Amino acid sequence: MATTDEIIARNAPAELIDHNLIDKDVESLCDGMVQYEKRPARRRDGSVAEGLYNAWIIFNNPKQYNSYTTDMVKATILAFRRASVDREVNAVVFTAVGDKAFCTGGNTKEYAEYYAGNPQEYRQYMRLFNDMVSAILGCDKPVVCRVNGMRIGGGQEIGMACDFTIAQDLANFGQAGPKHGSAAIGGATDFLPVMIGCEQAMVSGTLCEPFSAHKAARLGIIAEVVPALKIDGRFVPNPTVITDRYLDEFGRVIHGEFKTGADFKAGRDLLKQGEVDLSMLDEKVEELCAKLIETFPECMTKSLEELRKPKLEAWNKNKENSRAWLALNMMNEARTGFRAFNEGNKETGREIDFVKLRQGLAKGVPWTEELIESLMPGK
Ligand SMILES: CC(C)(COP(=O)(O)OP(=O)(O)OC[C@H]1O[C@@H](n2cnc3c(N)ncnc32)[C@H](O)[C@@H]1OP(=O)(O)O)[C@@H](O)C(=O)NCCC(=O)NCCSC(=O)C1=CCCCC1=O
């Protein structure tokens, strides 16, 4: 009887149809600010599965905390489509360069300097953004978000669109929307309620308070958390976060909450002494990809399609309305909030005086250029 290898050699067609829409490198769309790499896939025993790969989609804008520009959004859509139709690809690993940030959402410089006050342009941008989220949710391969650093705002949204998340434990998570002039309707308001329930979704989507990777794991936003800090050559958990106790003296869950006061300061000092090493993150990601490869491929894709439905249905129901609202919101609150972040700095702060604005609006003051200028930090 012929071996499977012999049958493959005998029966594989000489030519395969290419299902890609365009024949361009992902990198060429965005000056290399999104990278697409096929890395050899491995079996669970660690050996290379010849001819099979994991597609790594890597944001490369570390100076701006891996926020995505319009060109990067286009490149990301192409990258996910490429991985989706590539017969050799087992899984997609979505990550970013460095150890500070996976992604902090839309590029606030571009928002402030190009899209602010330009709703028709932002509407076109939002078509691309929506297609990026849909490309993740529609990828025929399992998508693993490798959280190398903070995942905030739109970064959290595209991260939650992924099927699995593995995070290094120095990474923070959360939304930025209402603090910076937006609403977290690029996926967060759709995904959060189905992932963590309405109450915690409300807390995250409105208050915009960052939370730790340990808390993200507890809430069920991420699948796994691994240490990344090495002190004297040994991995230790994030020292600014409570990880050694589950309950406080009143029986409230505190595991994963940030430490406070002197404990927080001591944790931060320890953090500065250590070095960040993402090798455990990479091991976990490889381990997951190896588990995924040892399954039937079509049963895997069907399982993904079914299990994505709660997220996808909410997303599809809302994404067009969200696009229209976000475009018009670029005339006032987004225009103000993103400019404030972009024009502010550590000294002046990067947020507006929200109470002043509310006081004006309570008196019926209209949105004017003059009002917006007056709200900029340092004015
Ligand atoms: C809380 C932060 C993420 C991190 O704060 P901190 O640790 O204090 O670092 P910073 O000094 O603020 O940032 C370091 C440098 O990175 C630049 N940076 C950070 N984020 C961005 C970004 N998103 N775009 C461009 N540049 C960014 C920052 O300017 C610093 O560089 P500098 O040269 O100035 O020193 C904090 O950085 C933060 O809040 N960032 C902004 C988060 C944000 O508002 N994101 C956009 C949210 S809205 C969004 O993503 C949307 C998606 C689609 C739907 C609609 C929508 O709104």
Short mmCIF file of C-alpha atoms and ligand atoms in Angstrom, two decimals:
data_model
loop_
_atom_site.label_atom_id
_atom_site.label_comp_id
_atom_site.label_asym_id
_atom_site.label_seq_id
_atom_site.Cartn_x
_atom_site.Cartn_y
_atom_site.Cartn_z
CA MET A 1 0.00 0.00 0.00
CA ALA A 2 1.24 3.52 -0.88
CA THR A 3 2.22 5.81 1.96
CA THR A 4 0.42 9.10 2.53
CA ASP A 5 3.55 10.92 1.27
CA GLU A 6 3.49 8.93 -1.98
CA ILE A 7 -0.20 9.63 -2.48
CA ILE A 8 0.37 13.36 -1.92
CA ALA A 9 3.24 13.40 -4.43
CA ARG A 10 1.17 11.53 -7.02
CA ASN A 11 -2.14 13.39 -6.64
CA ALA A 12 -1.33 17.02 -5.83
CA PRO A 13 -2.33 19.22 -8.81
CA ALA A 14 0.57 20.72 -10.74
CA GLU A 15 -0.91 24.18 -10.44
CA LEU A 16 -3.09 25.74 -7.77
CA ILE A 17 -5.50 28.61 -8.24
CA ASP A 18 -4.49 31.72 -6.31
CA HIS A 19 -7.41 33.13 -4.31
CA ASN A 20 -5.68 36.34 -3.31
CA LEU A 21 -7.32 39.55 -4.50
CA ILE A 22 -4.04 41.30 -5.27
CA ASP A 23 -0.50 40.19 -5.70
CA LYS A 24 1.35 42.72 -3.54
CA ASP A 25 3.45 42.41 -0.43
CA VAL A 26 1.67 43.47 2.74
CA GLU A 27 4.71 45.56 3.66
CA SER A 28 4.52 47.53 0.41
CA LEU A 29 1.17 49.04 1.40
CA CYS A 30 2.50 50.73 4.51
CA ASP A 31 6.28 51.17 4.36
CA GLY A 32 6.77 48.00 6.38
CA MET A 33 4.62 49.20 9.28
CA VAL A 34 2.77 45.89 9.10
CA GLN A 35 4.89 42.83 8.54
CA TYR A 36 3.70 39.49 7.23
CA GLU A 37 5.87 36.49 7.94
CA LYS A 38 5.36 32.78 7.45
CA ARG A 39 7.16 30.95 10.24
CA PRO A 40 7.53 27.15 10.24
CA ALA A 41 4.70 25.44 12.12
CA ARG A 42 5.55 22.79 14.69
CA ARG A 43 3.99 19.63 16.01
CA ARG A 44 3.31 19.23 19.70
CA ASP A 45 6.61 17.40 20.12
CA GLY A 46 8.41 20.49 18.79
CA SER A 47 9.42 19.04 15.41
CA VAL A 48 8.85 21.18 12.32
CA ALA A 49 5.74 20.29 10.31
CA GLU A 50 7.35 20.56 6.90
CA GLY A 51 5.53 22.71 4.34
CA LEU A 52 3.21 24.19 6.98
CA TYR A 53 3.46 27.60 8.60
CA ASN A 54 1.96 30.03 11.05
CA ALA A 55 1.39 33.47 9.56
CA TRP A 56 2.67 36.23 11.81
CA ILE A 57 1.04 39.62 11.28
CA ILE A 58 3.15 42.16 13.11
CA PHE A 59 2.39 45.84 13.74
CA ASN A 60 5.58 47.84 13.43
CA ASN A 61 4.97 51.34 14.76
CA PRO A 62 6.56 51.08 18.23
CA LYS A 63 7.26 54.82 18.67
CA GLN A 64 3.53 55.44 18.53
CA TYR A 65 2.71 52.40 20.63
CA ASN A 66 1.85 50.35 17.57
CA SER A 67 -1.21 52.45 16.84
CA TYR A 68 -2.48 51.83 13.30
CA THR A 69 -2.45 54.43 10.53
CA THR A 70 -4.83 54.24 7.56
CA ASP A 71 -2.17 52.52 5.47
CA MET A 72 -1.58 49.98 8.24
CA VAL A 73 -5.30 49.21 8.33
CA LYS A 74 -5.25 48.48 4.60
CA ALA A 75 -2.18 46.28 5.00
CA THR A 76 -3.80 44.39 7.88
CA ILE A 77 -6.87 43.58 5.82
CA LEU A 78 -4.62 42.25 3.07
CA ALA A 79 -2.56 40.28 5.57
CA PHE A 80 -5.59 38.54 7.09
CA ARG A 81 -6.99 37.72 3.65
CA ARG A 82 -3.61 36.35 2.61
CA ALA A 83 -3.35 34.10 5.64
CA SER A 84 -6.96 33.04 5.27
CA VAL A 85 -6.52 31.67 1.74
CA ASP A 86 -3.02 30.29 2.17
CA ARG A 87 -3.30 26.49 2.15
CA GLU A 88 0.00 26.18 3.98
CA VAL A 89 -1.05 28.34 6.92
CA ASN A 90 -2.17 26.66 10.14
CA ALA A 91 -2.86 29.65 12.39
CA VAL A 92 -2.39 33.40 12.45
CA VAL A 93 -0.41 35.09 15.19
CA PHE A 94 -1.33 38.76 15.46
CA THR A 95 1.23 40.77 17.41
CA ALA A 96 3.50 43.81 17.37
CA VAL A 97 7.10 44.89 17.65
CA GLY A 98 8.65 45.48 21.08
CA ASP A 99 7.39 44.88 24.61
CA LYS A 100 5.56 48.15 25.34
CA ALA A 101 2.42 47.91 23.26
CA PHE A 102 0.47 45.48 21.15
CA CYS A 103 -1.63 48.38 19.90
CA THR A 104 -3.18 51.53 21.38
CA GLY A 105 -5.78 51.89 18.66
CA GLY A 106 -6.17 54.42 15.89
CA ASN A 107 -3.26 56.77 15.31
CA THR A 108 -4.19 59.88 17.28
CA LYS A 109 -1.81 62.06 15.27
CA GLU A 110 -3.54 61.12 12.05
CA TYR A 111 -6.93 61.49 13.74
CA ALA A 112 -6.06 64.96 15.07
CA GLU A 113 -4.21 66.29 12.04
CA TYR A 114 -6.23 64.78 9.20
CA TYR A 115 -9.59 63.38 10.27
CA ALA A 116 -10.59 65.95 12.91
CA GLY A 117 -13.41 68.06 11.45
CA ASN A 118 -13.50 65.88 8.34
CA PRO A 119 -16.40 63.46 8.79
CA GLN A 120 -16.64 62.37 5.16
CA GLU A 121 -12.98 61.36 5.23
CA TYR A 122 -13.32 59.56 8.54
CA ARG A 123 -16.31 57.70 7.14
CA GLN A 124 -14.05 56.29 4.43
CA TYR A 125 -11.47 55.42 7.06
CA MET A 126 -14.14 53.64 9.08
CA ARG A 127 -14.98 51.51 6.04
CA LEU A 128 -11.41 50.28 6.18
CA PHE A 129 -11.42 49.90 9.96
CA ASN A 130 -14.64 47.87 9.82
CA ASP A 131 -13.16 45.69 7.09
CA MET A 132 -10.12 45.07 9.27
CA VAL A 133 -12.26 43.80 12.15
CA SER A 134 -14.36 41.73 9.75
CA ALA A 135 -11.20 40.30 8.16
CA ILE A 136 -10.11 39.03 11.57
CA LEU A 137 -13.53 37.59 12.38
CA GLY A 138 -13.77 36.06 8.91
CA CYS A 139 -10.31 34.53 8.78
CA ASP A 140 -10.48 30.84 7.88
CA LYS A 141 -7.59 30.14 10.23
CA PRO A 142 -7.58 30.43 14.03
CA VAL A 143 -6.26 33.83 15.10
CA VAL A 144 -4.07 34.12 18.18
CA CYS A 145 -3.43 37.57 19.59
CA ARG A 146 0.07 37.58 21.08
CA VAL A 147 -0.12 40.50 23.48
CA ASN A 148 3.45 41.76 23.72
CA GLY A 149 2.41 44.96 25.55
CA MET A 150 -0.57 47.19 26.30
CA ARG A 151 -3.79 46.62 24.35
CA ILE A 152 -5.85 49.81 24.53
CA GLY A 153 -8.70 51.45 22.59
CA GLY A 154 -8.99 50.15 19.03
CA GLY A 155 -6.07 47.85 19.91
CA GLN A 156 -8.24 46.14 22.47
CA GLU A 157 -11.04 45.94 19.89
CA ILE A 158 -9.00 44.22 17.19
CA GLY A 159 -7.47 42.04 19.91
CA MET A 160 -10.89 40.93 21.13
CA ALA A 161 -11.87 40.11 17.54
CA CYS A 162 -9.17 37.40 17.64
CA ASP A 163 -10.03 33.85 18.70
CA PHE A 164 -7.44 33.46 21.43
CA THR A 165 -5.34 35.89 23.42
CA ILE A 166 -2.13 35.10 25.24
CA ALA A 167 -0.62 38.05 27.09
CA GLN A 168 2.59 38.88 28.85
CA ASP A 169 1.61 40.03 32.31
CA LEU A 170 3.05 43.56 32.18
CA ALA A 171 0.46 44.45 29.52
CA ASN A 172 -2.52 46.59 30.45
CA PHE A 173 -5.89 46.38 28.77
CA GLY A 174 -8.82 48.74 28.33
CA GLN A 175 -10.69 51.32 26.35
CA ALA A 176 -9.91 54.99 25.69
CA GLY A 177 -13.07 56.17 23.88
CA PRO A 178 -15.05 58.58 26.09
CA LYS A 179 -11.84 60.07 27.53
CA HIS A 180 -10.46 60.89 24.08
CA GLY A 181 -13.63 61.87 22.25
CA SER A 182 -14.83 58.56 20.90
CA ALA A 183 -17.12 55.69 21.82
CA ALA A 184 -15.70 52.19 21.92
CA ILE A 185 -17.92 51.10 19.05
CA GLY A 186 -15.16 49.67 16.88
CA GLY A 187 -15.99 46.28 18.38
CA ALA A 188 -15.71 46.73 22.16
CA THR A 189 -19.38 47.50 22.78
CA ASP A 190 -20.21 44.40 20.70
CA PHE A 191 -17.64 41.99 22.07
CA LEU A 192 -17.35 42.96 25.72
CA PRO A 193 -20.92 42.08 26.80
CA VAL A 194 -20.69 38.63 25.23
CA MET A 195 -17.19 38.03 26.57
CA ILE A 196 -17.47 39.33 30.14
CA GLY A 197 -21.12 40.21 30.76
CA CYS A 198 -22.95 43.52 30.60
CA GLU A 199 -21.87 44.96 33.95
CA GLN A 200 -18.10 44.56 33.52
CA ALA A 201 -18.47 45.61 29.87
CA MET A 202 -20.10 48.82 31.07
CA VAL A 203 -17.25 49.47 33.49
CA SER A 204 -14.60 48.96 30.82
CA GLY A 205 -16.38 50.68 27.92
CA THR A 206 -17.31 53.85 29.79
CA LEU A 207 -14.78 54.51 32.55
CA CYS A 208 -11.70 53.73 30.42
CA GLU A 209 -9.67 52.59 33.42
CA PRO A 210 -6.84 50.29 32.38
CA PHE A 211 -6.73 46.85 33.99
CA SER A 212 -4.01 44.26 34.31
CA ALA A 213 -3.46 41.15 32.22
CA HIS A 214 -4.19 39.09 35.35
CA LYS A 215 -7.56 40.80 35.67
CA ALA A 216 -8.19 40.32 31.95
CA ALA A 217 -7.60 36.60 32.47
CA ARG A 218 -9.92 36.54 35.49
CA LEU A 219 -12.67 38.34 33.57
CA GLY A 220 -12.30 35.96 30.63
CA ILE A 221 -11.06 38.45 28.02
CA ILE A 222 -7.88 36.49 27.49
CA ALA A 223 -7.04 32.79 27.50
CA GLU A 224 -3.63 32.82 29.16
CA VAL A 225 -1.25 35.10 30.96
CA VAL A 226 2.50 34.51 31.29
CA PRO A 227 5.24 36.30 33.23
CA ALA A 228 7.64 38.53 31.34
CA LEU A 229 9.71 40.24 33.99
CA LYS A 230 13.04 38.73 34.97
CA ILE A 231 14.74 39.74 38.18
CA ASP A 232 18.19 38.26 38.74
CA GLY A 233 17.54 35.82 35.91
CA ARG A 234 14.24 34.51 37.34
CA PHE A 235 10.74 35.16 36.02
CA VAL A 236 8.48 36.96 38.51
CA PRO A 237 4.85 38.07 38.19
CA ASN A 238 4.08 41.73 37.49
CA PRO A 239 5.10 43.35 40.82
CA THR A 240 2.60 46.23 40.47
CA VAL A 241 -0.33 43.80 40.53
CA ILE A 242 -1.76 41.66 43.34
CA THR A 243 -1.12 38.07 42.31
CA ASP A 244 -0.52 36.30 45.60
CA ARG A 245 -4.00 36.66 47.12
CA TYR A 246 -7.46 36.07 45.83
CA LEU A 247 -9.57 37.86 48.45
CA ASP A 248 -9.22 40.89 50.68
CA GLU A 249 -10.28 40.92 54.33
CA PHE A 250 -13.89 41.64 53.29
CA GLY A 251 -14.04 38.67 50.90
CA ARG A 252 -13.79 40.80 47.75
CA VAL A 253 -11.81 39.44 44.83
CA ILE A 254 -8.59 41.41 44.50
CA HIS A 255 -6.45 39.07 42.43
CA GLY A 256 -5.28 41.03 39.37
CA GLU A 257 -6.04 44.47 40.80
CA PHE A 258 -3.26 47.05 40.76
CA LYS A 259 -1.44 47.52 44.04
CA THR A 260 -1.83 50.93 45.64
CA GLY A 261 0.30 53.40 47.62
CA ALA A 262 3.70 52.25 48.83
CA ASP A 263 3.13 48.71 47.54
CA PHE A 264 2.56 50.04 44.03
CA LYS A 265 5.64 52.25 44.25
CA ALA A 266 7.77 49.33 45.45
CA GLY A 267 6.41 47.23 42.58
CA ARG A 268 7.25 49.93 40.06
CA ASP A 269 10.78 50.24 41.43
CA LEU A 270 11.27 46.50 41.15
CA LEU A 271 9.97 46.64 37.59
CA LYS A 272 12.63 49.16 36.69
CA GLN A 273 15.38 46.85 38.00
CA GLY A 274 14.32 43.89 35.90
CA GLU A 275 14.46 43.03 32.23
CA VAL A 276 11.55 42.07 30.02
CA ASP A 277 11.82 38.68 28.36
CA LEU A 278 9.03 37.48 26.09
CA SER A 279 10.34 33.93 25.69
CA MET A 280 7.58 32.42 27.83
CA LEU A 281 5.01 34.28 25.75
CA ASP A 282 6.50 32.82 22.59
CA GLU A 283 6.55 29.33 24.08
CA LYS A 284 2.85 29.57 24.97
CA VAL A 285 1.95 30.91 21.54
CA GLU A 286 3.89 28.09 19.83
CA GLU A 287 2.28 25.55 22.16
CA LEU A 288 -1.18 26.79 21.23
CA CYS A 289 -0.39 26.80 17.49
CA ALA A 290 0.90 23.22 17.84
CA LYS A 291 -2.35 22.17 19.53
CA LEU A 292 -4.29 23.78 16.71
CA ILE A 293 -2.32 22.05 13.97
CA GLU A 294 -3.08 18.61 15.37
CA THR A 295 -6.76 18.82 14.41
CA PHE A 296 -8.84 18.31 11.25
CA PRO A 297 -8.61 21.61 9.33
CA GLU A 298 -12.21 21.92 8.11
CA CYS A 299 -13.64 20.88 11.48
CA MET A 300 -11.41 23.55 13.00
CA THR A 301 -12.69 26.23 10.62
CA LYS A 302 -16.31 25.22 11.19
CA SER A 303 -15.78 25.34 14.95
CA LEU A 304 -14.28 28.81 14.66
CA GLU A 305 -17.20 29.98 12.53
CA GLU A 306 -19.72 28.74 15.06
CA LEU A 307 -17.89 29.95 18.15
CA ARG A 308 -17.34 33.40 16.65
CA LYS A 309 -21.05 33.87 16.08
CA PRO A 310 -21.91 35.74 19.30
CA LYS A 311 -19.22 38.30 18.54
CA LEU A 312 -19.86 38.39 14.81
CA GLU A 313 -23.62 38.79 15.10
CA ALA A 314 -23.30 41.73 17.47
CA TRP A 315 -20.61 43.27 15.27
CA ASN A 316 -22.57 42.88 12.02
CA LYS A 317 -25.69 44.29 13.61
CA ASN A 318 -24.01 47.51 14.67
CA LYS A 319 -20.98 48.24 12.52
CA GLU A 320 -22.63 50.36 9.82
CA ASN A 321 -24.48 52.60 12.27
CA SER A 322 -21.33 52.89 14.32
CA ARG A 323 -19.40 53.98 11.25
CA ALA A 324 -21.87 56.75 10.48
CA TRP A 325 -21.98 57.97 14.09
CA LEU A 326 -18.20 57.99 14.43
CA ALA A 327 -17.87 60.00 11.21
CA LEU A 328 -20.21 62.74 12.42
CA ASN A 329 -18.66 62.69 15.88
CA MET A 330 -15.44 63.86 14.20
CA MET A 331 -17.06 67.30 14.02
CA ASN A 332 -17.08 67.92 17.74
CA GLU A 333 -16.10 65.51 20.51
CA ALA A 334 -13.56 63.43 18.56
CA ARG A 335 -12.16 66.56 17.00
CA THR A 336 -11.62 67.97 20.46
CA GLY A 337 -10.49 64.83 22.27
CA PHE A 338 -7.98 63.59 19.71
CA ARG A 339 -6.54 67.06 19.24
CA ALA A 340 -6.18 67.35 23.01
CA PHE A 341 -4.24 64.08 23.15
CA ASN A 342 -2.11 65.03 20.19
CA GLU A 343 -1.38 68.61 21.23
CA GLY A 344 -1.06 68.01 24.96
CA ASN A 345 1.96 66.59 26.74
CA LYS A 346 2.97 65.21 30.13
CA GLU A 347 3.04 68.73 31.67
CA THR A 348 -0.25 70.09 30.30
CA GLY A 349 -2.06 66.76 30.34
CA ARG A 350 -3.65 65.22 27.27
CA GLU A 351 -7.30 65.42 28.17
CA ILE A 352 -9.70 68.34 28.18
CA ASP A 353 -11.42 69.80 31.22
CA PHE A 354 -14.56 67.68 30.91
CA VAL A 355 -16.43 69.56 33.60
CA LYS A 356 -15.85 72.91 31.86
CA LEU A 357 -17.23 71.47 28.62
CA ARG A 358 -20.24 70.02 30.40
CA GLN A 359 -20.86 73.33 32.14
CA GLY A 360 -20.88 75.08 28.76
CA LEU A 361 -23.14 72.50 27.16
CA ALA A 362 -25.48 72.69 30.15
CA LYS A 363 -25.91 76.37 29.29
CA GLY A 364 -26.61 75.50 25.63
CA VAL A 365 -23.33 76.78 24.20
CA PRO A 366 -22.86 75.63 20.58
CA TRP A 367 -19.80 73.76 19.31
CA THR A 368 -17.55 76.34 17.65
CA GLU A 369 -13.88 76.48 16.65
CA GLU A 370 -13.40 78.94 19.48
CA LEU A 371 -14.88 76.56 22.06
CA ILE A 372 -12.68 73.71 20.84
CA GLU A 373 -9.53 75.87 20.93
CA SER A 374 -10.33 77.01 24.46
CA LEU A 375 -10.52 73.39 25.62
CA MET A 376 -7.03 72.39 24.43
CA PRO A 377 -4.68 71.43 27.29
CA GLY A 378 -2.57 74.32 28.49
CA LYS A 379 -5.02 76.97 27.18
C1 LIG B 1 -2.66 55.18 27.93
C2 LIG B 1 -1.71 55.18 26.74
C3 LIG B 1 -2.04 54.08 25.78
C4 LIG B 1 -0.26 54.96 27.27
O1 LIG B 1 0.11 56.01 28.11
P1 LIG B 1 1.64 56.17 28.52
O2 LIG B 1 2.19 54.87 28.99
O3 LIG B 1 1.71 57.31 29.45
O4 LIG B 1 2.43 56.49 27.17
P2 LIG B 1 2.37 57.81 26.30
O5 LIG B 1 3.49 58.69 26.69
O6 LIG B 1 1.02 58.39 26.31
O7 LIG B 1 2.62 57.22 24.85
C5 LIG B 1 3.94 56.90 24.37
C6 LIG B 1 4.10 57.47 22.98
O8 LIG B 1 3.20 56.80 22.10
C7 LIG B 1 2.34 57.74 21.48
N1 LIG B 1 1.03 57.11 21.30
C8 LIG B 1 0.38 56.34 22.18
N2 LIG B 1 -0.79 55.95 21.70
C9 LIG B 1 -0.88 56.49 20.46
C10 LIG B 1 -1.87 56.44 19.45
N3 LIG B 1 -3.00 55.73 19.61
N4 LIG B 1 -1.62 57.10 18.31
C11 LIG B 1 -0.49 57.80 18.12
N5 LIG B 1 0.49 57.90 19.05
C12 LIG B 1 0.29 57.24 20.20
C13 LIG B 1 2.28 58.91 22.42
O9 LIG B 1 1.92 60.09 21.75
C14 LIG B 1 3.72 58.95 22.94
O10 LIG B 1 4.57 59.54 21.98
P3 LIG B 1 5.15 61.04 22.23
O11 LIG B 1 6.02 61.28 21.05
O12 LIG B 1 3.95 61.94 22.27
O13 LIG B 1 5.85 60.98 23.53
C15 LIG B 1 -1.76 56.55 26.04
O14 LIG B 1 -0.67 56.65 25.14
C16 LIG B 1 -3.03 56.77 25.29
O15 LIG B 1 -4.05 57.02 25.88
N6 LIG B 1 -2.95 56.68 23.95
C17 LIG B 1 -4.03 57.02 23.06
C18 LIG B 1 -5.08 55.96 23.05
C19 LIG B 1 -6.19 56.35 22.10
O16 LIG B 1 -6.86 57.34 22.28
N7 LIG B 1 -6.38 55.56 21.06
C20 LIG B 1 -7.40 55.81 20.07
C21 LIG B 1 -8.69 55.29 20.64
S1 LIG B 1 -10.03 55.48 19.54
C22 LIG B 1 -9.85 54.15 18.48
O17 LIG B 1 -8.88 53.47 18.53
C23 LIG B 1 -10.90 53.89 17.51
C24 LIG B 1 -10.87 52.80 16.74
C25 LIG B 1 -11.84 52.59 15.67
C26 LIG B 1 -13.14 53.14 15.97
C27 LIG B 1 -13.05 54.51 16.41
C28 LIG B 1 -11.99 54.76 17.38
O18 LIG B 1 -12.10 55.73 18.05
#
